[in-house]
Amino acid sequence: MDQATIDRLAVAPVAPGKLLIEGHWLEGAGETPVLSPIDGRQLTTIAAADAADVARACASARAAFEDGRWSRMAPAARKAVMHRLADLIERNAAELAVLGVRDNGTEISMALKAEPGSTAATFRYYAEAIDKIYGEIAPTPSIVLALIHREPVGVVGAIVPWNFPLMIGAWKIAPALATGNSVVLKPAETASLSLLRLAALALEAGVPPGVFNVVTGPGRVTGEALALSPDVDVLVFTGSGATGRRLLQYSAQSNLKRCYLELGGKSPNVVFADAPDLSTAAKAAATAIFRNAGQVCVAGSRLLVEASVHDRFVDELATATRKMAVGNPLKLETQVGAVNSLTQLEGNLGFVTDATREGGEIVTGGERVLQETGGYYMDPTIVTGVRPEHRLYREEVFGPVLAVTPFTDEAEALRLANSSDFGLAAGVWTANLSRAHRMIRGIRSGVVHVNTYGGADVTVPLAGTKQSGNGADKSLHALEKYTDLKTAWIQL
Ligand code: NAD
């Protein structure tokens, strides 16, 4: 896509967002302003759904599920609708990407691939799965026939964050719909716009009214009502650990709905002196943490470097980092876009202050930049000398701040990598195949990248361990979250 197209879409007026319930766009009980992180100005408003609005959406989803308008539609027909939706996403990719960037701040070059691009691919992947997954026949004695059915769970509540709203939304909506469920989606209040547009495209593609409802608004009101709803059978969530804990409590207080939580990370990126190419590793270490201004769940936020190459590596890393273009996320050349909100930016800066107080040394960055734009921008920041007891080592920043720690041998590297409450992602750079496999086995995380960082596609699961969550997004394994097993035991 060229810059002129982006510039044209970037000034298109944005209508106030409404709720989607039973195929109708409705006002909510209130309104929430949407500020653009690009310039700090109000872009539009979204509806703020209260508990009664959420109850209506859940009842609509329940009724749609029970009457079978989607859940009992022939798999091939559901598949056709989902492919139509993927076509529409591709046709409207530029508009979806720009709209999303205007409220969430991701640099457009990344948003184009990660948002409409991967969303369309995700809908196609699960559309194709629909008519290729079979039930099972158990190996019983011949006087019995035992069939194992996979049934949709019913109503899926999906609560998603602001960093990649379309992509993460699709990781939940697509497998949920593919398996015949109804969905009530609650986007993040600072990144609802592209998901509202996706919902309109879903209606256009032929997803029947009520099968996919969207409620927007504050987490503590709208999200809480969804998580407490007795009409929701399974809750799928991506977001912070603090919210994840609350959701488990809401489940316990309501109907014991199953909760699948994709939470934060503090992922180690481990560089051994025998990496195939240290310069490549240094450039990759910079993009692993700084793209999307560090607002990536799998970001390589803890860099562990073998002491013998530490200084040289940090020099190369700092050089690569200083070359990264920070600024307006709607410019194609931008590599580090806006921080999503002022609160988030202030939190990021607080981590830097604490890190220096605890003995860390800032190599580059550490400041808010481009304040004159009114937007929320931060210089990519590298802090060396970070120890496992430091806050910057232990807590997720979810911003452009990298903690660097040296190690002396493989055993120490593994110990440092695992000394975290999180277990989402990791990277290992080495030319030694045996060492790579030992590290893959030893590191407790959902994904271990070797001699690269990031880029794992929809064919593989993203599954957190430890306090990074449970269950998996992506791949056929994700379907397990959206189905129940049912046995038929038949005496012959
Ligand atoms: P958040 O937990 O603040 O918000 C996530 C969603 O939960 C939003 O829609 C919000 O409105 C809602 N919410 C907030 N409070 C709620 C409540 N009490 N009840 C119900 N819903 C509530 O997280 P965030 O700041 O939007 O996202 C950043 C976090 O998401 C980071 O920790 C990041 O690592 C994580 N994340 C994880 C993955 C993954 O796949 N594991 C992917 C992306 C982001």
Coordinates of C-alpha atoms and ligand atoms in Angstrom, one line a residue:
M1 CA 0.0 0.0 0.0
D2 CA 1.3 3.5 -0.8
Q3 CA 1.6 6.5 1.5
A4 CA -1.0 8.5 -0.4
T5 CA -3.7 5.8 0.2
I6 CA -2.8 5.7 3.9
D7 CA -2.9 9.5 4.2
R8 CA -6.3 9.6 2.6
L9 CA -7.7 7.0 4.9
A10 CA -6.0 8.6 7.9
V11 CA -8.3 11.7 7.8
A12 CA -11.6 9.9 7.1
P13 CA -14.2 10.8 9.8
V14 CA -14.8 8.0 12.3
A15 CA -18.4 7.6 13.3
P16 CA -19.2 6.9 17.0
G17 CA -19.0 3.2 17.7
K18 CA -22.2 1.3 18.7
L19 CA -23.0 -2.1 20.1
L20 CA -23.8 -5.0 17.8
I21 CA -26.6 -7.1 19.3
E22 CA -28.8 -9.5 17.3
G23 CA -27.5 -7.9 14.0
H24 CA -28.5 -4.4 15.1
W25 CA -26.2 -1.4 15.9
L26 CA -27.5 0.0 19.2
E27 CA -26.6 2.8 21.6
G28 CA -25.1 1.7 24.9
A29 CA -26.0 2.9 28.3
G30 CA -23.2 5.5 28.0
E31 CA -20.2 6.6 25.9
T32 CA -16.4 6.4 26.2
P33 CA -14.2 8.8 24.4
V34 CA -11.5 7.4 22.1
L35 CA -8.2 9.3 22.1
S36 CA -5.7 8.8 19.3
P37 CA -2.2 8.0 20.7
I38 CA -0.9 9.7 17.5
D39 CA -1.7 13.2 18.7
G40 CA -3.6 12.8 21.9
R41 CA -6.8 14.2 20.4
Q42 CA -10.3 12.7 20.6
L43 CA -10.9 10.6 17.6
T44 CA -14.5 9.5 18.3
T45 CA -16.5 7.8 21.0
I46 CA -17.5 4.2 21.5
A47 CA -20.6 2.9 23.3
A48 CA -20.1 2.0 26.9
A49 CA -22.3 -1.1 27.5
D50 CA -23.6 -1.6 31.1
A51 CA -24.6 -4.9 32.6
A52 CA -28.1 -4.8 31.0
D53 CA -26.6 -4.2 27.5
V54 CA -24.2 -7.1 28.1
A55 CA -27.1 -9.3 29.3
R56 CA -29.0 -8.6 26.1
A57 CA -25.9 -9.5 24.0
C58 CA -25.4 -12.7 25.8
A59 CA -29.1 -13.6 25.6
S60 CA -29.0 -13.0 21.9
A61 CA -26.0 -15.2 21.5
R62 CA -27.6 -17.9 23.6
A63 CA -30.8 -17.9 21.6
A64 CA -28.9 -18.0 18.3
F65 CA -26.9 -21.0 19.6
E66 CA -30.0 -22.8 20.8
D67 CA -32.1 -22.4 17.6
G68 CA -29.2 -23.7 15.5
R69 CA -29.0 -20.9 12.9
W70 CA -25.2 -21.3 12.9
S71 CA -24.5 -24.2 15.3
R72 CA -26.5 -26.6 13.2
M73 CA -25.7 -25.1 9.8
A74 CA -23.9 -27.6 7.5
P75 CA -20.1 -27.4 8.1
A76 CA -19.6 -26.6 4.4
A77 CA -22.0 -23.7 4.6
R78 CA -20.3 -22.3 7.7
K79 CA -17.0 -22.7 5.9
A80 CA -18.3 -20.7 2.9
V81 CA -19.4 -17.8 5.1
M82 CA -16.0 -17.7 6.9
H83 CA -14.1 -17.7 3.5
R84 CA -16.4 -14.8 2.4
L85 CA -15.4 -12.9 5.6
A86 CA -11.7 -13.5 4.8
D87 CA -12.3 -12.1 1.3
L88 CA -14.0 -9.0 2.7
I89 CA -11.1 -8.5 5.2
E90 CA -8.6 -8.7 2.4
R91 CA -10.7 -6.3 0.2
N92 CA -10.9 -3.8 3.1
A93 CA -7.4 -4.4 4.4
A94 CA -6.1 -0.9 4.0
E95 CA -9.1 0.7 5.7
L96 CA -9.0 -1.8 8.6
A97 CA -5.3 -1.4 9.2
V98 CA -5.4 2.4 9.2
L99 CA -8.5 2.6 11.4
G100 CA -6.8 0.2 13.9
V101 CA -3.6 2.3 13.9
R102 CA -5.6 5.5 14.6
D103 CA -6.8 4.2 18.0
N104 CA -4.0 1.8 19.0
G105 CA -0.8 3.4 17.6
T106 CA 0.9 0.3 16.0
E107 CA 3.2 1.3 13.1
I108 CA 1.3 0.8 9.9
S109 CA 4.0 -1.3 8.2
M110 CA 3.5 -3.9 11.0
A111 CA -0.2 -3.4 11.3
L112 CA -0.8 -4.2 7.6
K113 CA 0.7 -7.7 8.1
A114 CA -0.2 -8.4 11.6
E115 CA -3.8 -7.1 11.6
P116 CA -5.9 -7.5 8.4
G117 CA -3.2 -9.8 6.9
S118 CA -3.1 -12.4 9.6
T119 CA -6.8 -12.0 10.5
A120 CA -7.8 -13.0 7.0
A121 CA -5.4 -15.9 7.1
T122 CA -6.8 -17.0 10.5
F123 CA -10.4 -17.0 9.2
R124 CA -9.3 -19.1 6.2
Y125 CA -7.3 -21.5 8.3
Y126 CA -10.2 -22.3 10.6
A127 CA -12.7 -22.2 7.7
E128 CA -10.7 -25.0 6.1
A129 CA -10.6 -27.0 9.4
I130 CA -14.4 -27.1 9.7
D131 CA -15.0 -30.0 7.3
K132 CA -11.8 -31.8 7.9
I133 CA -12.1 -32.7 11.6
Y134 CA -13.8 -36.0 12.4
G135 CA -15.1 -37.5 15.6
E136 CA -13.6 -40.8 17.0
I137 CA -14.7 -44.4 17.5
A138 CA -13.2 -45.9 20.6
P139 CA -11.5 -49.4 20.6
T140 CA -14.3 -51.1 22.6
P141 CA -15.3 -54.8 22.7
S142 CA -17.4 -55.7 19.7
I143 CA -20.7 -55.7 21.6
V144 CA -20.4 -52.0 22.2
L145 CA -20.0 -49.1 19.8
A146 CA -18.5 -45.9 21.5
L147 CA -18.6 -42.7 19.5
I148 CA -16.8 -39.6 20.7
H149 CA -18.4 -36.4 19.5
R150 CA -16.9 -32.9 19.6
E151 CA -19.7 -30.4 20.3
P152 CA -19.6 -26.6 20.4
V153 CA -19.5 -25.3 23.9
G154 CA -22.4 -22.8 23.3
V155 CA -21.7 -19.1 24.0
V156 CA -18.1 -17.9 24.0
G157 CA -17.2 -14.6 25.7
A158 CA -14.0 -13.1 24.3
I159 CA -12.2 -10.3 25.9
V160 CA -9.2 -8.9 24.0
P161 CA -6.4 -6.3 24.5
W162 CA -5.4 -3.3 22.5
N163 CA -2.0 -4.2 21.1
F164 CA -3.2 -6.3 18.1
P165 CA -7.0 -6.2 18.3
L166 CA -7.8 -7.8 15.0
M167 CA -5.2 -10.5 15.1
I168 CA -5.8 -11.5 18.7
G169 CA -9.6 -11.1 18.2
A170 CA -9.5 -13.4 15.1
W171 CA -7.4 -16.0 17.1
K172 CA -10.5 -16.4 19.3
I173 CA -13.5 -15.5 17.1
A174 CA -12.5 -17.7 14.1
P175 CA -12.0 -21.1 15.9
A176 CA -15.1 -20.3 18.1
L177 CA -17.3 -19.7 15.0
A178 CA -15.8 -22.5 13.1
T179 CA -16.9 -25.0 15.7
G180 CA -20.4 -23.7 15.7
N181 CA -20.5 -21.4 18.8
S182 CA -22.0 -18.0 19.2
V183 CA -19.6 -15.2 20.3
V184 CA -19.9 -12.1 22.4
L185 CA -16.7 -10.0 21.9
K186 CA -15.5 -7.3 24.2
P187 CA -12.6 -5.3 22.6
A188 CA -10.3 -3.1 24.6
E189 CA -11.7 0.4 25.2
T190 CA -8.6 2.0 23.5
A191 CA -8.8 -0.3 20.4
S192 CA -12.4 -1.2 19.5
L193 CA -12.7 0.5 16.1
S194 CA -11.2 -2.1 13.8
L195 CA -13.0 -4.9 15.6
L196 CA -16.4 -3.1 15.2
R197 CA -15.6 -2.8 11.4
L198 CA -14.8 -6.5 11.4
A199 CA -18.1 -7.3 13.0
A200 CA -19.9 -5.3 10.2
L201 CA -18.0 -7.3 7.6
A202 CA -19.0 -10.5 9.4
L203 CA -22.7 -9.6 9.0
E204 CA -22.1 -8.7 5.3
A205 CA -20.4 -12.1 4.8
G206 CA -23.5 -13.9 6.1
V207 CA -22.8 -14.7 9.8
P208 CA -26.4 -14.8 11.1
P209 CA -27.5 -12.0 13.5
G210 CA -26.9 -12.9 17.1
V211 CA -24.1 -15.3 16.3
F212 CA -21.5 -12.6 16.7
N213 CA -22.3 -9.8 19.1
V214 CA -19.9 -7.0 20.1
V215 CA -20.1 -5.0 23.4
T216 CA -17.7 -2.2 23.9
G217 CA -16.8 -0.2 27.1
P218 CA -14.6 -0.1 30.2
G219 CA -13.2 -3.4 31.4
R220 CA -14.4 -2.9 35.0
V221 CA -18.0 -2.5 33.7
T222 CA -18.6 -4.1 30.4
G223 CA -15.9 -6.8 30.7
E224 CA -16.9 -7.6 34.2
A225 CA -20.5 -8.1 33.2
L226 CA -19.5 -10.4 30.4
A227 CA -17.2 -12.5 32.7
L228 CA -20.0 -12.8 35.3
S229 CA -22.7 -13.7 32.8
P230 CA -24.5 -17.0 33.4
D231 CA -25.1 -17.2 29.6
V232 CA -21.4 -17.4 28.8
D233 CA -20.1 -21.0 28.8
V234 CA -16.4 -20.4 28.0
L235 CA -14.4 -17.2 28.5
V236 CA -11.4 -16.6 26.4
F237 CA -9.1 -13.8 27.3
T238 CA -5.9 -12.1 26.3
G239 CA -4.6 -9.3 28.5
S240 CA -2.8 -8.7 31.8
G241 CA -2.3 -11.1 34.7
A242 CA -4.2 -8.7 37.0
T243 CA -7.3 -8.9 34.9
G244 CA -6.8 -12.7 34.4
R245 CA -6.9 -13.2 38.1
R246 CA -10.2 -11.2 38.3
L247 CA -11.8 -13.3 35.6
L248 CA -11.1 -16.5 37.5
Q249 CA -12.9 -14.9 40.5
Y250 CA -15.8 -13.9 38.4
S251 CA -16.1 -17.5 37.1
A252 CA -16.1 -18.8 40.6
Q253 CA -18.7 -16.2 41.6
S254 CA -21.0 -17.1 38.7
N255 CA -21.4 -20.3 36.7
L256 CA -17.9 -21.8 36.8
K257 CA -17.4 -21.0 33.2
R258 CA -14.1 -22.3 31.8
C259 CA -11.5 -19.5 31.5
Y260 CA -8.6 -19.6 29.1
L261 CA -6.1 -16.9 29.8
E262 CA -3.4 -15.6 27.5
L263 CA -1.4 -13.3 29.7
G264 CA 1.8 -11.3 29.8
G265 CA 5.4 -12.3 29.4
K266 CA 9.0 -11.3 30.3
S267 CA 10.6 -13.3 27.6
P268 CA 14.3 -14.1 27.6
N269 CA 16.3 -13.7 24.4
V270 CA 19.5 -15.6 25.0
V271 CA 22.6 -14.8 22.9
F272 CA 25.6 -17.2 23.1
A273 CA 29.0 -16.2 21.9
D274 CA 28.8 -19.0 19.3
A275 CA 25.7 -17.4 17.6
P276 CA 26.0 -17.9 13.8
D277 CA 26.1 -14.1 13.2
L278 CA 26.2 -11.7 16.2
S279 CA 25.3 -8.7 14.0
T280 CA 22.1 -10.4 12.8
A281 CA 21.3 -11.3 16.4
A282 CA 21.8 -7.7 17.6
K283 CA 19.5 -6.3 14.9
A284 CA 16.9 -9.0 15.7
A285 CA 17.2 -8.3 19.4
A286 CA 16.3 -4.7 18.7
T287 CA 13.2 -5.5 16.7
A288 CA 12.2 -8.3 19.1
I289 CA 11.6 -5.7 21.8
F290 CA 11.0 -2.4 20.1
R291 CA 8.5 -3.0 17.2
N292 CA 5.1 -1.8 18.2
A293 CA 6.8 0.2 20.9
G294 CA 7.3 -3.0 22.9
Q295 CA 3.6 -3.7 23.1
V296 CA 4.0 -7.3 22.0
C297 CA 3.2 -10.1 24.4
V298 CA 6.1 -12.2 23.2
A299 CA 8.5 -9.3 23.1
G300 CA 12.1 -10.4 23.9
S301 CA 12.3 -8.0 26.9
R302 CA 15.1 -9.7 28.8
L303 CA 18.3 -9.9 26.8
L304 CA 20.8 -12.4 28.3
V305 CA 24.2 -12.2 26.6
E306 CA 27.3 -14.3 27.1
A307 CA 29.8 -12.1 29.1
S308 CA 32.6 -12.6 26.6
V309 CA 30.7 -10.8 23.8
H310 CA 28.5 -8.6 26.0
D311 CA 30.1 -5.2 25.4
R312 CA 30.5 -5.7 21.7
F313 CA 26.9 -7.0 21.4
V314 CA 25.4 -4.1 23.4
D315 CA 27.3 -1.7 21.1
E316 CA 25.8 -3.2 18.0
L317 CA 22.4 -3.4 19.5
A318 CA 22.5 0.2 20.6
T319 CA 23.6 1.3 17.1
A320 CA 20.7 -0.7 15.5
T321 CA 18.3 0.8 18.1
R322 CA 19.3 4.4 17.5
K323 CA 18.6 3.9 13.8
M324 CA 15.0 2.8 14.4
A325 CA 12.6 5.5 13.2
V326 CA 10.2 6.5 16.1
G327 CA 7.2 8.5 15.2
N328 CA 3.8 8.8 13.5
P329 CA 2.6 5.2 13.1
L330 CA 0.8 6.2 10.0
K331 CA 4.0 6.8 8.1
L332 CA 5.3 3.7 6.2
E333 CA 8.9 4.4 7.3
T334 CA 8.1 4.4 11.0
Q335 CA 9.5 1.4 12.9
V336 CA 8.4 2.3 16.4
G337 CA 5.0 3.7 16.7
A338 CA 3.0 5.3 19.5
V339 CA 2.5 4.0 23.0
N340 CA -1.2 3.2 23.3
S341 CA -2.1 5.7 26.1
L342 CA -0.7 8.3 28.4
T343 CA -1.1 5.9 31.4
Q344 CA 0.9 3.3 29.6
L345 CA 3.6 5.8 28.7
E346 CA 3.9 7.0 32.3
G347 CA 4.1 3.4 33.5
N348 CA 7.0 2.7 31.0
L349 CA 8.9 5.8 32.3
G350 CA 8.4 4.7 35.9
F351 CA 10.1 1.4 35.0
V352 CA 13.1 3.3 33.7
T353 CA 13.3 5.4 36.9
D354 CA 13.2 2.3 39.1
A355 CA 15.8 0.5 37.0
T356 CA 18.3 3.3 37.3
R357 CA 17.6 3.6 41.1
E358 CA 18.3 -0.2 41.4
G359 CA 21.6 0.1 39.7
G360 CA 20.8 -0.4 36.0
E361 CA 22.6 1.8 33.4
I362 CA 20.8 3.4 30.5
V363 CA 22.7 2.9 27.2
T364 CA 20.2 4.6 25.0
G365 CA 16.7 6.1 25.3
G366 CA 14.9 6.5 28.6
E367 CA 12.7 9.5 27.6
R368 CA 9.4 10.6 26.3
V369 CA 9.9 12.0 22.8
L370 CA 7.9 14.0 20.2
Q371 CA 5.8 15.6 23.0
E372 CA 5.1 18.6 20.7
T373 CA 2.8 16.3 18.6
G374 CA 0.5 15.7 21.6
G375 CA 1.0 12.0 21.0
Y376 CA 2.5 9.3 23.2
Y377 CA 6.0 8.4 22.1
M378 CA 9.0 6.9 23.9
D379 CA 12.6 6.5 22.8
P380 CA 13.5 2.8 22.6
T381 CA 15.4 2.2 25.8
I382 CA 18.2 -0.2 26.7
V383 CA 19.2 -0.8 30.3
T384 CA 22.3 -2.9 31.2
G385 CA 23.4 -4.3 34.5
V386 CA 19.9 -5.6 35.3
R387 CA 19.8 -8.3 38.0
P388 CA 17.1 -10.9 38.7
E389 CA 16.0 -9.1 41.8
H390 CA 15.4 -5.8 39.9
R391 CA 11.8 -4.8 39.1
L392 CA 12.8 -4.4 35.4
Y393 CA 13.8 -8.1 35.3
R394 CA 10.7 -9.4 37.1
E395 CA 7.8 -7.3 35.8
E396 CA 6.3 -6.9 32.3
V397 CA 6.7 -3.3 31.1
F398 CA 4.7 -3.8 27.9
G399 CA 6.7 -0.9 26.4
P400 CA 10.0 -0.2 24.6
V401 CA 12.3 -1.0 27.5
L402 CA 14.9 -3.8 27.2
A403 CA 16.7 -5.3 30.3
V404 CA 20.2 -6.6 29.6
T405 CA 22.0 -9.2 31.8
P406 CA 25.3 -11.0 31.2
F407 CA 25.9 -14.8 31.8
T408 CA 29.0 -16.9 31.9
D409 CA 27.9 -20.4 30.8
E410 CA 25.0 -22.4 29.5
A411 CA 23.8 -23.5 33.0
E412 CA 23.7 -19.9 34.2
A413 CA 21.9 -18.8 30.9
L414 CA 19.2 -21.4 31.5
R415 CA 18.8 -20.5 35.2
L416 CA 18.4 -16.8 34.3
A417 CA 16.0 -17.6 31.5
N418 CA 13.8 -19.5 33.8
S419 CA 14.0 -17.1 36.8
S420 CA 10.7 -15.5 36.0
D421 CA 7.0 -15.9 36.9
F422 CA 6.2 -15.8 33.2
G423 CA 6.7 -18.5 30.5
L424 CA 5.4 -17.1 27.2
A425 CA 8.3 -17.0 24.7
A426 CA 12.0 -17.2 24.4
G427 CA 14.9 -16.8 21.9
V428 CA 18.2 -18.7 21.7
W429 CA 21.0 -17.7 19.4
T430 CA 23.7 -20.4 18.9
A431 CA 25.3 -22.4 16.1
N432 CA 25.6 -25.4 18.4
L433 CA 22.7 -27.7 17.5
S434 CA 22.9 -29.8 20.7
R435 CA 22.9 -26.6 22.8
A436 CA 19.9 -25.3 21.0
H437 CA 18.0 -28.4 21.7
R438 CA 19.1 -28.5 25.4
M439 CA 17.8 -24.9 25.7
I440 CA 14.5 -25.7 23.9
R441 CA 14.0 -28.5 26.4
G442 CA 15.1 -26.5 29.4
I443 CA 13.3 -23.2 29.0
R444 CA 9.8 -23.2 30.3
S445 CA 7.8 -21.2 27.8
G446 CA 5.2 -21.7 25.1
V447 CA 7.6 -21.0 22.2
V448 CA 11.3 -21.0 21.8
H449 CA 12.7 -19.2 18.8
V450 CA 16.1 -20.4 17.6
N451 CA 18.4 -18.0 15.6
T452 CA 15.4 -15.8 14.9
Y453 CA 12.8 -14.0 17.1
G454 CA 9.0 -13.9 16.4
G455 CA 7.1 -14.6 13.3
A456 CA 5.4 -17.9 14.3
D457 CA 2.3 -18.2 12.1
V458 CA -1.3 -19.6 12.6
T459 CA -0.2 -23.2 12.1
V460 CA 1.5 -23.4 15.5
P461 CA 0.1 -22.9 19.0
L462 CA 0.8 -19.9 21.2
A463 CA 0.4 -21.3 24.7
G464 CA 1.7 -19.7 27.8
T465 CA 3.1 -21.6 30.8
K466 CA 3.4 -20.5 34.4
Q467 CA 1.7 -17.1 34.9
S468 CA 1.6 -16.4 31.2
G469 CA -1.6 -18.4 31.0
N470 CA -3.2 -21.6 29.9
G471 CA -4.7 -23.1 26.7
A472 CA -3.5 -22.2 23.3
D473 CA -4.4 -19.7 20.6
K474 CA -3.7 -20.6 16.9
S475 CA -3.3 -24.0 15.3
L476 CA -5.8 -26.9 15.5
H477 CA -5.1 -27.2 19.2
A478 CA -7.1 -24.0 19.8
L479 CA -10.2 -25.9 18.7
E480 CA -10.1 -27.8 22.0
K481 CA -11.1 -24.7 23.9
Y482 CA -14.2 -24.2 21.9
T483 CA -15.6 -27.8 22.0
D484 CA -16.8 -30.3 24.6
L485 CA -16.3 -34.0 24.3
K486 CA -19.4 -36.2 24.4
T487 CA -19.4 -40.0 24.5
A488 CA -22.1 -42.1 23.0
W489 CA -21.9 -45.7 24.5
I490 CA -24.1 -48.0 22.5
Q491 CA -24.9 -51.6 23.3
L492 CA -25.1 -53.6 20.1
Ligands
NAD1 P1 -5.9 -5.5 30.3 O1 -5.9 -6.8 31.1 O2 -5.8 -4.2 31.0 O3 -7.1 -5.5 29.4 C1 -7.4 -6.5 28.5 C2 -8.9 -6.5 28.3 O4 -9.6 -6.8 29.5 C3 -9.5 -5.2 27.8 O5 -10.6 -5.5 26.9 C4 -10.1 -4.6 29.1 O6 -11.2 -3.7 28.9 C5 -10.6 -5.9 29.8 N1 -10.7 -5.8 31.3 C6 -10.0 -4.9 32.1 N2 -10.4 -5.1 33.4 C7 -11.4 -6.0 33.3 C8 -12.3 -6.6 34.3 N3 -12.2 -6.3 35.6 N4 -13.2 -7.5 33.9 C9 -13.2 -7.9 32.6 N5 -12.5 -7.4 31.6 C10 -11.6 -6.4 32.0 O7 -4.6 -5.7 29.3 P2 -4.1 -4.7 28.2 O8 -3.4 -3.7 28.9 O9 -5.2 -4.4 27.3 O10 -3.2 -5.7 27.4 C11 -1.8 -5.8 27.7 C12 -1.6 -7.2 28.3 O11 -2.0 -8.2 27.4 C13 -0.1 -7.4 28.5 O12 0.1 -8.0 29.8 C14 0.2 -8.4 27.4 O13 1.4 -9.2 27.6 C15 -1.0 -9.2 27.3 N6 -1.0 -9.9 26.0 C16 -0.9 -11.2 26.0 C17 -0.9 -12.0 24.8 C18 -0.8 -13.5 24.8 O14 -1.1 -14.0 23.7 N7 -0.4 -14.1 25.8 C19 -1.1 -11.2 23.6 C20 -1.2 -9.9 23.7 C21 -1.2 -9.2 24.9

